[in-house]
Coordinates of C-alpha atoms and ligand atoms in Angstrom, one line a residue:
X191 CA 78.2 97.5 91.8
X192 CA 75.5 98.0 94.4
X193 CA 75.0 101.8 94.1
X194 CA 73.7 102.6 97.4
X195 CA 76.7 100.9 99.1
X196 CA 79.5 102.3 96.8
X197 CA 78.3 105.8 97.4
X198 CA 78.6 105.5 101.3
X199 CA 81.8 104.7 101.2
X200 CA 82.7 107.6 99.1
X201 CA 80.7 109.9 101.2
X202 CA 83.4 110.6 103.8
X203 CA 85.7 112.4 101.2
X204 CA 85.9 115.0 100.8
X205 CA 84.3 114.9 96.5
X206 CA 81.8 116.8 94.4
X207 CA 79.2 114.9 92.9
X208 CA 79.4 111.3 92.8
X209 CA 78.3 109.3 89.7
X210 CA 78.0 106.0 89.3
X211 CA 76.5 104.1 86.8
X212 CA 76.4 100.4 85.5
X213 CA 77.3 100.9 82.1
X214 CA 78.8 103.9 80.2
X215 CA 80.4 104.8 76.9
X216 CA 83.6 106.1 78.6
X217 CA 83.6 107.6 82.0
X218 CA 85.7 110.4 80.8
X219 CA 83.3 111.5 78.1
X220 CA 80.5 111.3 80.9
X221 CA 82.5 113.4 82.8
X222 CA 83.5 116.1 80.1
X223 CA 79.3 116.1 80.3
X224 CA 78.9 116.6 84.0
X225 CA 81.1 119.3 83.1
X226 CA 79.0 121.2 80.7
X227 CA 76.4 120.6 82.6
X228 CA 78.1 122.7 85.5
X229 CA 79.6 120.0 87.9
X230 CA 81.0 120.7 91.3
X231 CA 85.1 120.5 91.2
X232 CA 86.6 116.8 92.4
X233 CA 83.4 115.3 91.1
X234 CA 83.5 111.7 90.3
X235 CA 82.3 109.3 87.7
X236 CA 82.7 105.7 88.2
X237 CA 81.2 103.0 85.7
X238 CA 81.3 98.9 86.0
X239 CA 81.6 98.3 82.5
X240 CA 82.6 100.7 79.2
X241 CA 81.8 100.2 75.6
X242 CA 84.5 102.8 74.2
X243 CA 86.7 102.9 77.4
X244 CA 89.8 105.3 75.5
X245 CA 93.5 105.5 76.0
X246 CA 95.7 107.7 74.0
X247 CA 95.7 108.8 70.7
X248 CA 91.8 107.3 69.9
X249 CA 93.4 103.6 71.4
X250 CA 90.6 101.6 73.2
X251 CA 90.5 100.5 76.8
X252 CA 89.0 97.1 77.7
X253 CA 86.6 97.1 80.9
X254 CA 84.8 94.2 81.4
X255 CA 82.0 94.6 83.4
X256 CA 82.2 94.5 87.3
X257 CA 85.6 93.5 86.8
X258 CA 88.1 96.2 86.8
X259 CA 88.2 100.1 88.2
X260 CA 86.9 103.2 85.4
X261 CA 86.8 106.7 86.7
X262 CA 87.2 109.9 86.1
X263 CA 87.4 112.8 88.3
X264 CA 87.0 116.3 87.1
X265 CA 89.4 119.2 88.4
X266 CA 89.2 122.7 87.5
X267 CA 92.1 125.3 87.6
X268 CA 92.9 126.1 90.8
X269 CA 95.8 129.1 91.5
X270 CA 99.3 127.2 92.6
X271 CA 97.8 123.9 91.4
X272 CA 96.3 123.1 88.2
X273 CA 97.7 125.8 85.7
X274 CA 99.6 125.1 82.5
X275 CA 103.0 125.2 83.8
X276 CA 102.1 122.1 86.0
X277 CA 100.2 120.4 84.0
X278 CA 103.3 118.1 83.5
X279 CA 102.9 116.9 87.0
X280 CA 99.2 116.0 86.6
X281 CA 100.2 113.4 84.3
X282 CA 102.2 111.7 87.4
X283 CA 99.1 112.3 89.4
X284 CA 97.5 109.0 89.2
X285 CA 100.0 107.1 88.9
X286 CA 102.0 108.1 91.7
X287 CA 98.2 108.3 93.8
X288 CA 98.0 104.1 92.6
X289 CA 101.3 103.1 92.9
X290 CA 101.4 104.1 96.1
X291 CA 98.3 102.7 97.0
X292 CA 99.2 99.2 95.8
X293 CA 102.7 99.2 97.4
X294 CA 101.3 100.5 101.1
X295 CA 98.4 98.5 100.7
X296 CA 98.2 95.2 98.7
X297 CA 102.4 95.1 99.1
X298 CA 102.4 94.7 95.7
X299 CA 106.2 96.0 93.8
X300 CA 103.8 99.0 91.6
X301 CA 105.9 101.0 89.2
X302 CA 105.2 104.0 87.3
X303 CA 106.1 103.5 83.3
X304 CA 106.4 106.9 82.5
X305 CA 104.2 108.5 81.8
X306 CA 100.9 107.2 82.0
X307 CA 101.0 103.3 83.0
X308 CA 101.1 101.9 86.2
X309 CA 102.9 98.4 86.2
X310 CA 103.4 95.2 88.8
X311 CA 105.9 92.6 87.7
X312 CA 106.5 94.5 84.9
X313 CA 103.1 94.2 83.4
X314 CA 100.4 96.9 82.8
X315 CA 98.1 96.8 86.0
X316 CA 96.1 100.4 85.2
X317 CA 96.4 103.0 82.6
X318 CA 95.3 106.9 82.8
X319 CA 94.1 109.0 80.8
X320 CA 94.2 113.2 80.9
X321 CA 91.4 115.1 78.7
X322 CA 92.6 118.9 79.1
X323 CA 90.4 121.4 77.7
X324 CA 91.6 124.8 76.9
X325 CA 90.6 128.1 76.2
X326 CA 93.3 129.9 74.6
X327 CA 96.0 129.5 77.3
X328 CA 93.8 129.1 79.8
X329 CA 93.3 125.5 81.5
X330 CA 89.0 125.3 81.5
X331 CA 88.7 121.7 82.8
X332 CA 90.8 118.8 83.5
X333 CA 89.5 115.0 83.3
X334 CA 91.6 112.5 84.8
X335 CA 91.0 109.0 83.8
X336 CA 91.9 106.3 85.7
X337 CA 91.7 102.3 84.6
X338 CA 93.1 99.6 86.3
X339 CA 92.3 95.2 85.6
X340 CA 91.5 93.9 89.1
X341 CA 89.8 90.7 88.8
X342 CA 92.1 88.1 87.0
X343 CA 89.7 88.4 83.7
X344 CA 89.8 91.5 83.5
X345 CA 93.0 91.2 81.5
X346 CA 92.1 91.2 77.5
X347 CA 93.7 89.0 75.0
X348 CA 97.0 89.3 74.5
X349 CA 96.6 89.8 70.7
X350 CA 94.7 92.9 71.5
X351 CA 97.2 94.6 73.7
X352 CA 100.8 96.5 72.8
X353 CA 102.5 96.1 76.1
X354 CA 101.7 92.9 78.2
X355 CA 98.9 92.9 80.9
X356 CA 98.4 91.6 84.5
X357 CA 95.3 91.9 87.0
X358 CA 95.7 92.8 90.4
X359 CA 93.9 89.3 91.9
X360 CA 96.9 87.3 89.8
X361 CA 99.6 90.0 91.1
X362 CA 98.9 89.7 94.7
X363 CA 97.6 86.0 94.9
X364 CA 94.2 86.9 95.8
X365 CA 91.1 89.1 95.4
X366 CA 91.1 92.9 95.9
X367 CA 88.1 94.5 96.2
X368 CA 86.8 97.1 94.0
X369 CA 85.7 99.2 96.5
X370 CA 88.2 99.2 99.1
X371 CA 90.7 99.8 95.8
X372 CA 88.4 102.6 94.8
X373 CA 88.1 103.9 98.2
X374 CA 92.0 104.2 99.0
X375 CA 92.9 105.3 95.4
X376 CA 90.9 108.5 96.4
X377 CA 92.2 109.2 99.5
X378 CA 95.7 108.8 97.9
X379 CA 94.4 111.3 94.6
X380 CA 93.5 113.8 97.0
X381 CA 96.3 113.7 99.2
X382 CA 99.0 113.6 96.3
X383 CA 96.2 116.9 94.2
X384 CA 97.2 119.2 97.5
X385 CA 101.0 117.9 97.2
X386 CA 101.2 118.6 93.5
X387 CA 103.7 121.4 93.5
X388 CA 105.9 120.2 96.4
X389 CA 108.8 118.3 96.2
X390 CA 107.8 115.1 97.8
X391 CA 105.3 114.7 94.4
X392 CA 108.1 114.1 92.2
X393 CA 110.3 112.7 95.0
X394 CA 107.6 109.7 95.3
X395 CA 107.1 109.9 91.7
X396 CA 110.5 109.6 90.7
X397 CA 111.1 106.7 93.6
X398 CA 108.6 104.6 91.8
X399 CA 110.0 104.9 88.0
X400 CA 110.0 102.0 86.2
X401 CA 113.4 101.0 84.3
X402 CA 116.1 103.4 86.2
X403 CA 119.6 103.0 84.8
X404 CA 117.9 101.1 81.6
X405 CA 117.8 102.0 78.3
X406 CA 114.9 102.5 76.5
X407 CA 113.6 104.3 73.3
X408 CA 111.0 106.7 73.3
X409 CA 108.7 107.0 69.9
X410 CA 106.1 109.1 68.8
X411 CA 103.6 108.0 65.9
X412 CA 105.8 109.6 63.6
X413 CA 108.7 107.9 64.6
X414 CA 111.6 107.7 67.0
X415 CA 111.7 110.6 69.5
X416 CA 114.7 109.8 71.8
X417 CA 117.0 106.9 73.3
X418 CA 118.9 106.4 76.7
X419 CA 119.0 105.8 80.4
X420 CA 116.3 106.3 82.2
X421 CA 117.8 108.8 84.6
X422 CA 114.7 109.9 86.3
X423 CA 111.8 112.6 86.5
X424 CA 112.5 116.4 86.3
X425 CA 111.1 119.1 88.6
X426 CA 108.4 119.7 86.0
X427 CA 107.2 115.9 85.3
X428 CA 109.8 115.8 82.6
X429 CA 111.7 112.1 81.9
X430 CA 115.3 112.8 81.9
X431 CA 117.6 110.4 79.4
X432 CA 120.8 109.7 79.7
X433 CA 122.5 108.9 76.0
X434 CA 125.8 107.0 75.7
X435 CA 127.6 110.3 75.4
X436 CA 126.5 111.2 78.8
X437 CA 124.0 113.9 77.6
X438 CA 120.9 114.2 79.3
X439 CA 118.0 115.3 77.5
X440 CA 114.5 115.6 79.2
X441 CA 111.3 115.3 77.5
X442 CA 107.8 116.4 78.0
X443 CA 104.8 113.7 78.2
X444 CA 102.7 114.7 74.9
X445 CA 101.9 111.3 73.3
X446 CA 105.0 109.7 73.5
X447 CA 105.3 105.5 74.1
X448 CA 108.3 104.4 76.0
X449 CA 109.8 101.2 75.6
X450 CA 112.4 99.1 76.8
X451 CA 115.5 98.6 74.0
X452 CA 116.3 94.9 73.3
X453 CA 119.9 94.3 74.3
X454 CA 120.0 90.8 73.5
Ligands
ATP143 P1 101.6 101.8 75.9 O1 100.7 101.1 76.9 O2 101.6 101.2 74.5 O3 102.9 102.1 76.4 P2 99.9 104.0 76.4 O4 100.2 103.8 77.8 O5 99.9 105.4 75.8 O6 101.0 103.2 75.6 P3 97.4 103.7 75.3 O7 97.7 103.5 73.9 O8 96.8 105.0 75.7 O9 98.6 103.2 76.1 O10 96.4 102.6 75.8 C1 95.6 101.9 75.1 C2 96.3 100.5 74.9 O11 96.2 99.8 76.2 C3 95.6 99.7 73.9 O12 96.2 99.9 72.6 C4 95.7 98.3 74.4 O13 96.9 97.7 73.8 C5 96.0 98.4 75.9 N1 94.8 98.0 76.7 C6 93.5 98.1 76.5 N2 92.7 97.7 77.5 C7 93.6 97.3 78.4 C8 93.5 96.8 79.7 N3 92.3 96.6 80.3 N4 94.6 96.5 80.4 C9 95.9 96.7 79.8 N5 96.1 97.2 78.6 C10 94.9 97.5 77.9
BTN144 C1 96.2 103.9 78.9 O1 96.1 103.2 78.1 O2 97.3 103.9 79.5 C2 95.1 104.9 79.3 C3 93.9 104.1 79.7 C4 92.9 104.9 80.5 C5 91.6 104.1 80.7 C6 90.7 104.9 81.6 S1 89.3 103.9 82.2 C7 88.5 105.3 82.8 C8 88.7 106.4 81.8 N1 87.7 106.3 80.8 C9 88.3 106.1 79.6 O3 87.6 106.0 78.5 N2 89.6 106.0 79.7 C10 90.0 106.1 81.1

């Protein structure tokens, strides 16, 4: 990453600080440290390469250097927008902000695996990760992590993965830029942030589901949480179920894996 250039393309947005660094522990825990240290809201970090790159529940996240997309981008509570009653859409944020961008840009068939993955041909292309920090009831910071495996090695080995893996060069049959990729997934975060609480967020978020009308079970680390159809998203962020009984049942994001049930 050429530091110089990166940060002139990002200059145009409209961002708080911008970060970038060659090397970091995880973007996100730089950024929960821009935020003590008092960073401007829709400030950016952006790293080529993580040692402890996180996803949920203390799992690792694999970024080889100058091959894939980390960042984080830091929000605070705003009125209407990032409170807790919507923080069930902020999980749909990024993913519905790089779907989109792959579909309208790159052409590539992007879905959303509810409710953090973002998939192409069925295979995990970017992953995202949301630190919330609270005080009391009271939303103090949000962190929004965003991964996603753009050069074809990017991918790690399959024994070191629980859902397959594809880059975005071996999706769309060629390379992709980092920055351009970086570039358009902001434009797309910060048109979809103002769009948050409006219907056409979980209209596009809901249009992009992966596995409509399939079964699938849902699982916590203690166990089995639910089992059906996927039906769709609620007005809240919620995945609604359908069970064989024809009851629907929607449930919140929390730490919950979703996978598809074997029928064969
Ligand atoms: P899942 O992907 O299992 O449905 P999840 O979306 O919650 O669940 P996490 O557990 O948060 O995923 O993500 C970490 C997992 O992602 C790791 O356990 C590893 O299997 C996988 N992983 C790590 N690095 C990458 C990468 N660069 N590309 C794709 N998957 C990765
Ligand atoms: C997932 O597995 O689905 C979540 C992965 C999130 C990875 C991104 S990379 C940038 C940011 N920094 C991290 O340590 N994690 C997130």
């Amino acid at each position: 990453m050429d530091i110089t250039i990166w940060k002139n393309r990002l200059l145009h947005l409209p961002l708080g600080d911008i970060y970038l660094y060659p090397e970091v522990s995880s973007t996100n825990l730089v950024a929960e440290e821009k935020i003590k240290a008092g960073a401007p809201p829709f400030s950016l970090v952006v790293a080529d390469s993580q040692t402890e790159g996180r996803g949920r529940l203390g799992r690792s996240w694999i970024t080889r250097a100058g091959k894939a997309l980390a960042l984080s981008w830091i929000l605070y509570p705003e009125p209407g927008r990032l409170q807790p009653e919507t923080l069930g859409m902020l999980s749909g944020l990024a993913p519905v902000a790089v779907a989109e961008v792959l579909r309208e840009n790159y052409a590539l068939p992007a879905e959303i695996k509810w409710p953090n993955d973002v998939l192409v041909y069925g295979k995990k292309a970017a992953g995202v990760l949301v630190d919330v920090r609270w005080n009391g009831c009271d939303v103090t910071d949000v962190v929004l992590g965003i991964g996603v495996n753009v050069a074809r090695d990017s991918v790690p080995p399959s024994e070191d993965l629980n859902f397959p893996a594809i880059s975005l060069d071996e999706a769309a049959g060629k390379e992709i830029s980092r920055l351009d990729l970086l570039v358009q997934i902001m434009e797309s975060l910060l048109k979809w942030y103002s769009r948050l609480v409006e219907p056409s967020f979980i209209q596009s978020w809901d249009s992009m589901l992966a596995f409509k009308g399939q079964q699938v079970k849902l699982t916590t680390e203690r166990g089995m949480r639910g089992q059906g159809k996927v039906a769709g998203i609620s007005d809240d962020g919620s995945l609604i179920l359908i069970s064989e009984a024809g009851n629907e049942t929607e449930y919140h994001a929390g730490e919950i894996q979703l996978r598809l049930v074997d029928r064969s």
